[in-house]
């Protein structure tokens, strides 16, 4: 198990699904985890309570990412609570997981929808990283959660895939930019993963999504969280700028 004792981490969009699993996994490895949420304080507090019940350390921080003031709100809360818990605002691990997902046929995409998706999935992570750089020490970790949808065609997901493609470019260029500080920046790309959506409770939908994977099943979020925990650890110190296919073989064709 990766050892993240004495490390601090921020996981955006951590009140459910993959983000929740990542927060729980990093906490089990010893990190103090900031569980970011946008709207559901109750869900975030449940995640925090669950982590603490297992002996881990966590706190919730709220901010609506997308609006221009969202990053300021996030870091005001984050820095205050890091200071309270550790006496320092140091942030060792940043996981950009928060995102919007939705479908629209190409003929039905609106400018408003495109702008909203881009603001949350690409613009917000860019400025979260920019703001975090003064808090992240040398040898820190930045992990961006993308999607296997950037590697195959799904016309109804074109807007979502475009935003995640932009996120992958952030990984690439920041990995080069931060290399001298030994801060690694990597992309993790899940495939069909049970994020708690009601869709996964519909047997025929779950079966169809299962067949996308080489393993013939939908991923549990913990499988993605394990990959993130590895990249957050010292064992991954020589990996940066990577696209880590965590789709369960979906991209094999």
XYZ file of N, CA, C and O in Angstrom, residues 51-156:
424
model
N -14.533 8.337 6.572
C -13.073 8.308 6.649
C -12.617 8.353 8.102
O -11.744 7.581 8.532
N -13.220 9.226 8.874
C -12.837 9.354 10.285
C -13.187 8.095 11.058
O -12.452 7.699 11.974
N -14.305 7.454 10.708
C -14.708 6.226 11.397
C -13.679 5.110 11.205
O -13.560 4.218 12.060
N -12.950 5.169 10.102
C -11.910 4.176 9.832
C -10.546 4.608 10.352
O -9.535 3.966 10.063
N -10.526 5.720 11.095
C -9.266 6.183 11.662
C -8.513 7.153 10.775
O -7.371 7.529 11.096
N -9.114 7.572 9.667
C -8.455 8.506 8.763
C -8.736 9.946 9.136
O -9.457 10.246 10.091
N -8.158 10.849 8.345
C -8.304 12.282 8.597
C -8.859 12.956 7.352
O -8.361 12.734 6.250
N -9.881 13.769 7.549
C -10.519 14.435 6.410
C -11.344 15.617 6.899
O -11.747 15.677 8.061
N -11.598 16.533 5.987
C -12.532 17.628 6.228
C -13.169 17.998 4.897
O -12.631 17.694 3.825
N -14.339 18.626 4.957
C -15.061 19.017 3.748
C -14.788 20.479 3.424
O -14.587 21.303 4.319
N -14.790 20.799 2.145
C -14.626 22.183 1.701
C -15.552 22.405 0.502
O -15.592 21.593 -0.422
N -16.309 23.498 0.544
C -17.307 23.750 -0.483
C -16.868 24.838 -1.448
O -16.285 25.853 -1.056
N -17.158 24.625 -2.727
C -17.001 25.658 -3.749
C -17.688 25.174 -5.011
O -17.586 24.000 -5.370
N -18.376 26.063 -5.691
C -18.977 25.721 -6.982
C -17.961 26.054 -8.063
O -17.692 27.235 -8.335
N -17.393 25.029 -8.661
C -16.395 25.248 -9.700
C -17.099 25.512 -11.026
O -18.080 24.870 -11.362
N -16.581 26.441 -11.776
C -17.218 26.884 -13.015
C -17.360 28.383 -12.996
O -16.774 29.070 -13.839
N -18.119 28.952 -12.046
C -18.161 30.411 -11.903
C -16.774 30.961 -11.578
O -15.956 30.296 -10.938
N -16.510 32.195 -11.993
C -15.171 32.764 -11.872
C -14.673 32.834 -10.440
O -13.476 32.740 -10.180
N -15.602 32.978 -9.473
C -15.182 33.101 -8.081
C -14.979 31.750 -7.411
O -14.543 31.679 -6.257
N -15.279 30.659 -8.111
C -15.236 29.340 -7.498
C -13.874 28.939 -6.969
O -13.761 28.376 -5.875
N -12.821 29.226 -7.728
C -11.476 28.839 -7.292
C -11.064 29.622 -6.054
O -10.467 29.065 -5.118
N -11.397 30.913 -6.015
C -11.089 31.714 -4.825
C -11.800 31.163 -3.601
O -11.211 31.060 -2.517
N -13.067 30.809 -3.767
C -13.832 30.244 -2.658
C -13.217 28.939 -2.179
O -13.080 28.700 -0.971
N -12.839 28.088 -3.125
C -12.228 26.807 -2.784
C -10.969 26.995 -1.953
O -10.804 26.368 -0.901
N -10.080 27.861 -2.405
C -8.798 27.971 -1.727
C -8.879 28.756 -0.425
O -8.069 28.524 0.488
N -9.845 29.638 -0.315
C -10.051 30.308 0.972
C -10.411 29.283 2.040
O -9.845 29.281 3.148
N -11.338 28.386 1.711
C -11.730 27.346 2.656
C -10.642 26.322 2.878
O -10.392 25.887 4.011
N -9.980 25.924 1.793
C -8.934 24.913 1.890
C -7.775 25.376 2.762
O -7.341 24.671 3.682
N -7.255 26.558 2.484
C -6.091 27.038 3.227
C -6.417 27.233 4.702
O -5.596 26.912 5.574
N -7.606 27.745 4.991
C -7.981 27.949 6.392
C -8.024 26.621 7.145
O -7.522 26.512 8.280
N -8.578 25.591 6.508
C -8.689 24.305 7.202
C -7.365 23.560 7.254
O -7.077 22.859 8.235
N -6.540 23.701 6.233
C -5.204 23.107 6.316
C -4.415 23.724 7.462
O -3.735 23.014 8.222
N -4.493 25.036 7.588
C -3.816 25.721 8.698
C -4.335 25.213 10.039
O -3.555 24.978 10.976
N -5.645 25.046 10.127
C -6.256 24.591 11.382
C -5.806 23.181 11.745
O -5.529 22.882 12.917
N -5.725 22.304 10.743
C -5.403 20.903 11.006
C -3.916 20.622 11.104
O -3.506 19.693 11.811
N -3.102 21.386 10.378
C -1.671 21.057 10.307
C -0.748 22.199 10.697
O 0.455 21.986 10.843
N -1.294 23.414 10.806
C -0.443 24.568 11.076
C 0.255 25.095 9.846
O 1.108 25.982 9.925
N -0.111 24.571 8.682
C 0.508 24.976 7.416
C -0.520 24.853 6.311
O -1.467 24.052 6.403
N -0.351 25.601 5.241
C -1.243 25.495 4.087
C -0.649 24.603 2.995
O -1.122 24.603 1.858
N 0.363 23.823 3.340
C 1.012 22.949 2.342
C 0.019 21.930 1.787
O -0.730 21.305 2.520
N 0.031 21.762 0.457
C -0.808 20.792 -0.239
C 0.089 19.883 -1.059
O 0.691 20.319 -2.042
N 0.177 18.618 -0.679
C 1.092 17.692 -1.350
C 0.502 17.050 -2.592
O 1.226 16.744 -3.547
N -0.813 16.825 -2.574
C -1.463 16.054 -3.642
C -2.737 16.780 -4.079
O -3.580 17.109 -3.247
N -2.850 17.023 -5.360
C -4.055 17.619 -5.928
C -4.650 16.653 -6.940
O -3.963 16.235 -7.880
N -5.920 16.296 -6.743
C -6.632 15.436 -7.695
C -7.799 16.229 -8.276
O -8.758 16.550 -7.571
N -7.708 16.552 -9.562
C -8.786 17.242 -10.271
C -9.763 16.198 -10.798
O -9.555 15.604 -11.863
N -10.817 15.961 -10.029
C -11.804 14.953 -10.394
C -13.160 15.552 -10.742
O -13.904 14.977 -11.530
N -13.503 16.703 -10.176
C -14.829 17.280 -10.383
C -15.096 17.503 -11.866
O -14.223 17.964 -12.607
N -16.303 17.182 -12.280
C -16.638 17.391 -13.687
C -18.112 17.205 -13.950
O -18.828 16.564 -13.180
N -18.549 17.773 -15.067
C -19.911 17.584 -15.553
C -19.889 16.565 -16.677
O -18.973 16.534 -17.490
N -20.907 15.724 -16.707
C -21.044 14.784 -17.806
C -22.475 14.834 -18.290
O -23.411 14.944 -17.488
N -22.660 14.775 -19.582
C -24.003 14.785 -20.142
C -23.942 14.434 -21.610
O -22.867 14.452 -22.217
N -25.066 14.082 -22.165
C -25.111 13.694 -23.568
C -25.976 14.668 -24.361
O -26.951 15.215 -23.850
N -25.577 14.866 -25.592
C -26.365 15.669 -26.531
C -25.933 15.287 -27.939
O -24.730 15.178 -28.211
N -26.889 15.077 -28.799
C -26.532 14.809 -30.182
C -25.831 16.037 -30.761
O -26.141 17.177 -30.384
N -24.863 15.841 -31.664
C -24.103 16.975 -32.192
C -24.975 18.111 -32.719
O -24.626 19.288 -32.564
N -26.114 17.783 -33.305
C -26.994 18.820 -33.853
C -27.704 19.621 -32.760
O -28.276 20.675 -33.022
N -27.663 19.118 -31.522
C -28.436 19.736 -30.438
C -27.571 20.473 -29.421
O -28.085 21.014 -28.442
N -26.259 20.516 -29.618
C -25.363 21.189 -28.676
C -25.626 22.690 -28.715
O -25.713 23.290 -29.790
N -25.735 23.295 -27.546
C -25.926 24.745 -27.460
C -24.649 25.404 -26.944
O -23.830 24.778 -26.273
N -24.503 26.678 -27.254
C -23.342 27.417 -26.769
C -23.312 27.487 -25.257
O -22.238 27.398 -24.640
N -24.475 27.615 -24.646
C -24.548 27.688 -23.184
C -24.056 26.388 -22.545
O -23.296 26.406 -21.571
N -24.498 25.254 -23.091
C -24.082 23.949 -22.571
C -22.582 23.745 -22.766
O -21.877 23.301 -21.852
N -22.091 24.089 -23.947
C -20.661 23.939 -24.216
C -19.839 24.769 -23.238
O -18.856 24.293 -22.665
N -20.234 26.024 -23.035
C -19.482 26.911 -22.136
C -19.493 26.384 -20.705
O -18.481 26.464 -20.002
N -20.633 25.863 -20.272
C -20.731 25.325 -18.912
C -19.830 24.108 -18.730
O -19.098 23.995 -17.741
N -19.856 23.205 -19.698
C -19.009 22.008 -19.626
C -17.536 22.385 -19.628
O -16.738 21.858 -18.845
N -17.163 23.299 -20.491
C -15.767 23.704 -20.580
C -15.317 24.408 -19.301
O -14.190 24.206 -18.831
N -16.202 25.219 -18.721
C -15.847 25.954 -17.505
C -15.549 25.008 -16.348
O -14.594 25.216 -15.590
N -16.348 23.955 -16.200
C -16.177 23.044 -15.072
C -15.073 22.019 -15.336
O -14.245 21.739 -14.465
N -15.038 21.454 -16.546
C -14.161 20.319 -16.827
C -12.756 20.694 -17.265
O -11.843 19.876 -17.161
N -12.573 21.917 -17.776
C -11.256 22.305 -18.287
C -10.745 23.604 -17.669
O -9.618 23.660 -17.165
N -11.561 24.645 -17.687
C -11.110 25.927 -17.142
C -10.843 25.833 -15.640
O -9.802 26.289 -15.158
N -11.776 25.252 -14.900
C -11.600 25.159 -13.447
C -10.340 24.393 -13.063
O -9.551 24.881 -12.240
N -10.067 23.204 -13.624
C -8.825 22.517 -13.269
C -7.568 23.329 -13.580
O -6.597 23.293 -12.810
N -7.580 24.049 -14.694
C -6.425 24.881 -15.030
C -6.142 25.893 -13.923
O -5.002 26.025 -13.450
N -7.176 26.587 -13.485
C -6.963 27.628 -12.486
C -6.841 27.069 -11.072
O -6.218 27.707 -10.214
N -7.374 25.881 -10.834
C -7.103 25.217 -9.558
C -5.612 24.884 -9.464
O -4.974 25.121 -8.432
N -5.052 24.346 -10.525
C -3.621 24.047 -10.523
C -2.810 25.324 -10.352
O -1.874 25.385 -9.543
N -3.143 26.334 -11.120
C -2.406 27.597 -11.031
C -2.401 28.121 -9.599
O -1.357 28.527 -9.066
N -3.561 28.092 -8.965
C -3.677 28.605 -7.597
C -2.941 27.704 -6.603
O -2.381 28.174 -5.602
N -2.934 26.401 -6.862
C -2.320 25.451 -5.938
C -0.797 25.477 -5.971
O -0.156 25.032 -5.007
N -0.210 25.995 -7.036
C 1.236 25.885 -7.194
C 2.019 26.564 -6.085
O 3.131 26.140 -5.765
N 1.450 27.581 -5.468
C 2.157 28.228 -4.363
C 2.069 27.406 -3.082
O 2.815 27.653 -2.120
N 1.183 26.416 -3.058
C 1.010 25.561 -1.877
C 1.695 24.213 -2.023
O 2.009 23.561 -1.026
N 1.884 23.782 -3.280
C 2.450 22.451 -3.527
C 3.973 22.517 -3.436
O 4.616 23.287 -4.152
N 4.564 21.697 -2.586
C 6.026 21.695 -2.461
C 6.686 20.917 -3.596
O 6.007 20.210 -4.355
N 7.977 21.036 -3.719
C 8.715 20.181 -4.646
C 8.396 18.719 -4.328
O 8.200 18.354 -3.162
N 8.346 17.892 -5.366
C 7.997 16.471 -5.262
C 6.508 16.255 -4.999
O 6.104 15.160 -4.586
N 5.692 17.282 -5.244
C 4.254 17.131 -5.097
C 3.647 16.339 -6.241
O 4.335 15.908 -7.180
N 2.339 16.142 -6.163
C 1.629 15.321 -7.147
C 0.360 16.031 -7.618
O -0.424 16.536 -6.808
N 0.153 16.040 -8.936
C -1.091 16.526 -9.538
C -1.624 15.416 -10.436
O -0.897 14.899 -11.295
N -2.882 15.047 -10.221
C -3.496 13.958 -10.972
C -4.832 14.444 -11.522
O -5.698 14.892 -10.758
N -4.985 14.377 -12.829
C -6.196 14.834 -13.503
C -7.022 13.631 -13.962
O -6.483 12.729 -14.614
N -8.295 13.625 -13.634
C -9.160 12.508 -14.019
C -9.853 12.844 -15.335
O -10.689 13.742 -15.412
N -9.487 12.118 -16.372
C -10.044 12.331 -17.704
C -11.048 11.229 -18.003
O -11.843 10.853 -17.141
N -11.011 10.686 -19.198
C -11.982 9.666 -19.605
C -11.466 8.935 -20.834
O -10.803 9.530 -21.700
N -11.798 7.654 -20.914
C -11.491 6.898 -22.115
C -12.204 7.440 -23.340
O -11.838 7.113 -24.479
N -13.210 8.307 -23.128
C -13.956 8.872 -24.254
C -13.113 9.800 -25.120
O -13.552 10.178 -26.202
N -11.919 10.171 -24.669
C -11.037 10.961 -25.537
C -10.334 10.097 -26.575
O -9.636 10.632 -27.433
N -10.529 8.772 -26.502
C -9.809 7.867 -27.393
C -10.703 7.078 -28.333
O -10.225 6.282 -29.116
N -12.031 7.247 -28.231
C -12.910 6.595 -29.212
C -14.140 7.462 -29.432
O -14.456 8.334 -28.626
N -14.795 7.221 -30.546
C -15.896 8.087 -30.961
C -17.203 7.698 -30.285
O -17.612 6.541 -30.296
N -17.846 8.704 -29.699
C -19.194 8.568 -29.146
C -19.865 9.912 -29.404
O -19.755 10.832 -28.595
N -20.494 10.077 -30.558
C -20.962 11.394 -31.002
C -21.790 12.156 -29.979
O -21.686 13.383 -29.882
N -22.604 11.461 -29.192
C -23.429 12.150 -28.209
C -22.611 12.669 -27.017
O -23.104 13.425 -26.187
